[in-house]
mmCIF file of C-alpha atoms in Angstrom:
data_model
loop_
_atom_site.group_PDB
_atom_site.id
_atom_site.type_symbol
_atom_site.label_atom_id
_atom_site.label_comp_id
_atom_site.label_asym_id
_atom_site.label_seq_id
_atom_site.Cartn_x
_atom_site.Cartn_y
_atom_site.Cartn_z
ATOM 1 C CA MET A 21 143.135 -12.843 141.505
ATOM 2 C CA TRP A 22 141.340 -9.173 141.842
ATOM 3 C CA GLY A 23 142.880 -8.576 145.568
ATOM 4 C CA VAL A 24 139.174 -7.953 146.302
ATOM 5 C CA ASN A 25 136.296 -10.148 147.747
ATOM 6 C CA VAL A 26 134.005 -9.828 144.961
ATOM 7 C CA PHE A 27 131.722 -12.230 146.947
ATOM 8 C CA GLU A 28 130.636 -9.341 148.920
ATOM 9 C CA ILE A 29 128.390 -8.075 146.000
ATOM 10 C CA PRO A 30 124.931 -9.970 146.451
ATOM 11 C CA GLY A 31 124.090 -12.082 143.293
ATOM 12 C CA ILE A 32 127.664 -13.060 142.758
ATOM 13 C CA SER A 33 128.448 -16.676 143.601
ATOM 14 C CA HIS A 34 131.040 -18.995 143.212
ATOM 15 C CA LEU A 35 130.171 -19.937 139.669
ATOM 16 C CA THR A 36 129.420 -16.407 138.610
ATOM 17 C CA ALA A 37 133.065 -15.361 139.772
ATOM 18 C CA LEU A 38 134.489 -18.139 138.087
ATOM 19 C CA GLU A 39 132.686 -17.323 135.148
ATOM 20 C CA LEU A 40 133.917 -13.351 135.258
ATOM 21 C CA MET A 41 137.547 -14.527 136.187
ATOM 22 C CA SER A 42 137.774 -16.650 132.581
ATOM 23 C CA GLU A 43 136.245 -13.946 130.972
ATOM 24 C CA LEU A 44 137.695 -10.988 132.179
ATOM 25 C CA GLY A 45 140.962 -11.904 132.902
ATOM 26 C CA HIS A 46 143.187 -10.474 136.113
ATOM 27 C CA ASP A 47 144.045 -7.103 134.596
ATOM 28 C CA PHE A 48 141.024 -6.080 132.732
ATOM 29 C CA THR A 49 140.943 -2.951 134.564
ATOM 30 C CA ARG A 50 144.359 -1.307 132.894
ATOM 31 C CA LYS A 51 141.935 -1.869 129.546
ATOM 32 C CA PHE A 52 139.208 0.302 130.526
ATOM 33 C CA PRO A 53 139.414 4.036 132.063
ATOM 34 C CA SER A 54 136.508 4.025 133.498
ATOM 35 C CA SER A 55 133.082 1.943 134.632
ATOM 36 C CA LYS A 56 131.546 3.585 131.866
ATOM 37 C CA GLN A 57 133.859 2.400 129.123
ATOM 38 C CA PHE A 58 133.277 -1.082 130.891
ATOM 39 C CA CYS A 59 129.512 -0.892 131.026
ATOM 40 C CA CYS A 60 129.282 -0.178 127.411
ATOM 41 C CA TRP A 61 131.944 -3.093 126.485
ATOM 42 C CA CYS A 62 129.384 -5.191 128.338
ATOM 43 C CA ASN A 63 126.575 -4.297 126.308
ATOM 44 C CA ILE A 64 124.492 -3.335 129.481
ATOM 45 C CA SER A 65 124.531 0.407 128.645
ATOM 46 C CA PRO A 66 121.609 1.896 126.549
ATOM 47 C CA ASN A 67 122.445 3.381 123.473
ATOM 48 C CA THR A 68 120.302 6.526 123.387
ATOM 49 C CA LYS A 69 120.122 8.697 120.529
ATOM 50 C CA ILE A 70 119.872 12.711 121.081
ATOM 51 C CA SER A 71 119.138 14.902 118.286
ATOM 52 C CA GLY A 72 118.128 18.377 119.099
ATOM 53 C CA GLY A 73 117.916 17.909 122.929
ATOM 54 C CA LYS A 74 115.249 15.298 122.472
ATOM 55 C CA ARG A 75 115.899 11.686 122.910
ATOM 56 C CA ILE A 76 114.788 9.851 119.499
ATOM 57 C CA SER A 77 115.469 6.304 120.600
ATOM 58 C CA SER A 78 117.417 4.389 123.453
ATOM 59 C CA HIS A 79 117.876 0.761 123.545
ATOM 60 C CA VAL A 80 120.752 -1.732 123.894
ATOM 61 C CA PRO A 81 122.360 -2.925 120.913
ATOM 62 C CA HIS A 82 122.052 -6.482 119.759
ATOM 63 C CA ARG A 83 125.134 -7.459 120.677
ATOM 64 C CA ARG A 84 126.234 -10.449 122.463
ATOM 65 C CA ASN A 85 128.970 -10.260 125.275
ATOM 66 C CA ASN A 86 129.489 -12.822 127.643
ATOM 67 C CA VAL A 87 130.336 -10.829 130.605
ATOM 68 C CA GLY A 88 126.949 -8.893 129.853
ATOM 69 C CA LEU A 89 125.114 -11.859 130.032
ATOM 70 C CA ILE A 90 126.858 -12.780 133.286
ATOM 71 C CA PHE A 91 125.932 -9.280 134.781
ATOM 72 C CA ARG A 92 122.375 -9.745 133.822
ATOM 73 C CA SER A 93 121.821 -13.189 135.304
ATOM 74 C CA ILE A 94 123.214 -11.824 138.336
ATOM 75 C CA ALA A 95 120.698 -9.075 138.447
ATOM 76 C CA SER A 96 117.861 -11.264 137.531
ATOM 77 C CA SER A 97 118.665 -13.145 140.536
ATOM 78 C CA LEU A 98 118.327 -10.207 142.557
ATOM 79 C CA ALA A 99 114.497 -9.716 141.900
ATOM 80 C CA ASN A 100 113.253 -11.286 145.284
ATOM 81 C CA ALA A 101 116.684 -10.597 146.983
ATOM 82 C CA LYS A 102 116.098 -8.512 150.414
ATOM 83 C CA ASN A 103 118.885 -6.220 150.096
ATOM 84 C CA GLN A 104 119.583 -2.540 148.483
ATOM 85 C CA LEU A 105 119.687 -4.235 144.694
ATOM 86 C CA GLY A 106 117.022 -6.169 145.073
ATOM 87 C CA ASN A 107 114.952 -2.901 146.072
ATOM 88 C CA PHE A 108 116.561 -1.292 143.074
ATOM 89 C CA TYR A 109 115.616 -3.551 140.969
ATOM 90 C CA ARG A 110 111.919 -4.013 142.272
ATOM 91 C CA ARG A 111 111.411 -0.136 141.878
ATOM 92 C CA ILE A 112 112.679 0.172 138.085
ATOM 93 C CA ARG A 113 110.505 -2.885 137.253
ATOM 94 C CA SER A 114 107.680 -1.295 138.634
ATOM 95 C CA ARG A 115 108.398 1.730 136.688
ATOM 96 C CA THR A 116 109.786 0.516 133.298
ATOM 97 C CA GLY A 117 109.225 -3.136 133.454
ATOM 98 C CA GLY A 118 111.076 -6.438 133.786
ATOM 99 C CA LYS A 119 113.546 -6.486 130.730
ATOM 100 C CA ALA A 120 114.941 -2.353 131.634
ATOM 101 C CA ALA A 121 115.119 -3.623 135.265
ATOM 102 C CA VAL A 122 117.191 -6.227 134.468
ATOM 103 C CA ILE A 123 119.822 -4.126 132.093
ATOM 104 C CA ALA A 124 119.881 -1.245 135.018
ATOM 105 C CA THR A 125 120.395 -3.510 137.483
ATOM 106 C CA ALA A 126 123.174 -5.418 135.642
ATOM 107 C CA HIS A 127 124.731 -1.799 134.910
ATOM 108 C CA LYS A 128 124.722 -1.063 138.737
ATOM 109 C CA VAL A 129 126.454 -4.332 139.527
ATOM 110 C CA ALA A 130 128.896 -4.000 136.810
ATOM 111 C CA GLU A 131 129.750 -0.637 138.068
ATOM 112 C CA ILE A 132 129.940 -1.735 141.712
ATOM 113 C CA PHE A 133 132.236 -5.046 140.434
ATOM 114 C CA PHE A 134 134.571 -2.522 138.409
ATOM 115 C CA ALA A 135 134.573 0.117 141.161
ATOM 116 C CA MET A 136 135.514 -2.477 143.646
ATOM 117 C CA VAL A 137 138.309 -4.122 141.538
ATOM 118 C CA ALA A 138 139.731 -0.859 140.321
ATOM 119 C CA ASN A 139 140.054 0.613 143.508
ATOM 120 C CA GLN A 140 140.773 -2.068 145.824
ATOM 121 C CA THR A 141 137.961 -1.398 148.036
ATOM 122 C CA THR A 142 135.212 -3.272 149.790
ATOM 123 C CA TYR A 143 131.315 -3.382 148.998
ATOM 124 C CA ASN A 144 129.660 -0.591 150.993
ATOM 125 C CA PRO A 145 125.647 -1.107 150.791
ATOM 126 C CA GLU A 146 124.649 2.448 152.086
ATOM 127 C CA LYS A 147 126.949 3.729 148.614
ATOM 128 C CA VAL A 148 124.519 1.198 146.537
ATOM 129 C CA GLY A 149 120.967 3.299 146.865
ATOM 130 C CA ILE A 150 118.397 4.832 149.046
ATOM 131 C CA ASP A 151 117.088 3.070 151.974
ATOM 132 C CA GLU A 152 113.313 1.813 151.474
ATOM 133 C CA LYS A 153 112.130 4.267 154.613
ATOM 134 C CA VAL A 154 113.790 7.172 153.296
ATOM 135 C CA LEU A 155 111.839 6.588 149.708
ATOM 136 C CA LEU A 156 108.870 5.919 151.890
ATOM 137 C CA GLU A 157 109.300 9.236 153.654
ATOM 138 C CA LYS A 158 109.961 11.268 150.507
ATOM 139 C CA ARG A 159 107.184 9.888 148.796
ATOM 140 C CA ILE A 160 104.388 10.883 151.736
ATOM 141 C CA THR A 161 105.782 14.475 151.765
ATOM 142 C CA ARG A 162 105.735 14.535 147.739
ATOM 143 C CA TYR A 163 101.908 13.251 147.721
ATOM 144 C CA LYS A 164 101.339 15.694 151.198
ATOM 145 C CA ARG A 165 102.753 18.591 148.723
ATOM 146 C CA GLU A 166 100.446 17.302 146.065
ATOM 147 C CA LEU A 167 97.382 17.240 148.296
ATOM 148 C CA GLU A 168 97.877 20.518 149.908
ATOM 149 C CA ARG A 169 98.464 21.795 146.262
ATOM 150 C CA ILE A 170 95.195 20.261 145.096
ATOM 151 C CA THR A 171 92.936 21.243 148.175
ATOM 152 C CA GLY A 172 94.818 24.006 149.243
ATOM 153 C CA THR A 173 94.775 23.398 152.771
ATOM 154 C CA HIS A 174 97.047 22.102 155.333
ATOM 155 C CA ILE A 175 96.994 18.455 156.034
ATOM 156 C CA GLU A 176 98.625 16.470 158.774
ATOM 157 C CA ILE A 177 99.778 12.644 157.775
ATOM 158 C CA GLY A 178 100.938 11.661 161.363
ATOM 159 C CA ASN A 179 97.694 11.695 162.842
ATOM 160 C CA ALA A 180 94.636 12.284 160.570
ATOM 161 C CA CYS A 181 93.903 13.893 157.249
ATOM 162 C CA VAL A 182 92.162 17.361 157.953
ATOM 163 C CA PRO A 183 90.586 18.818 154.688
#
């Protein structure tokens, strides 16, 4: 119906694809100029209020949208998934909590979905997020620099820690 295989996106099953088809229709990309407006309509974007350069509040408005609920159910199903989106969900959950992780992951899945349908492209997991090994290496180098700053000496992580 949309010209792409949306089943390539992790978390989208036959039932959720049918629900999305019935809610969105075949030409929904003409109604939204960008994925940002699509996610806002789906009610999976935070309503951040800023005054004077400071963030006053940031929460998802209390509106009900069936498409947003579908994307949230997709995101919650990725909690234990062994892929890039599952890693993203768990990383956000460890930082902010479960509700924020579901919203952030639903937002990411909706952006991927909109981009696939609007641009008629296939799903590419390399473009989704950072690989866990790369993220772990970045953390190790960050902690190494922090230790060097605190102790004032050079530290070798590969072999052994030398004070």
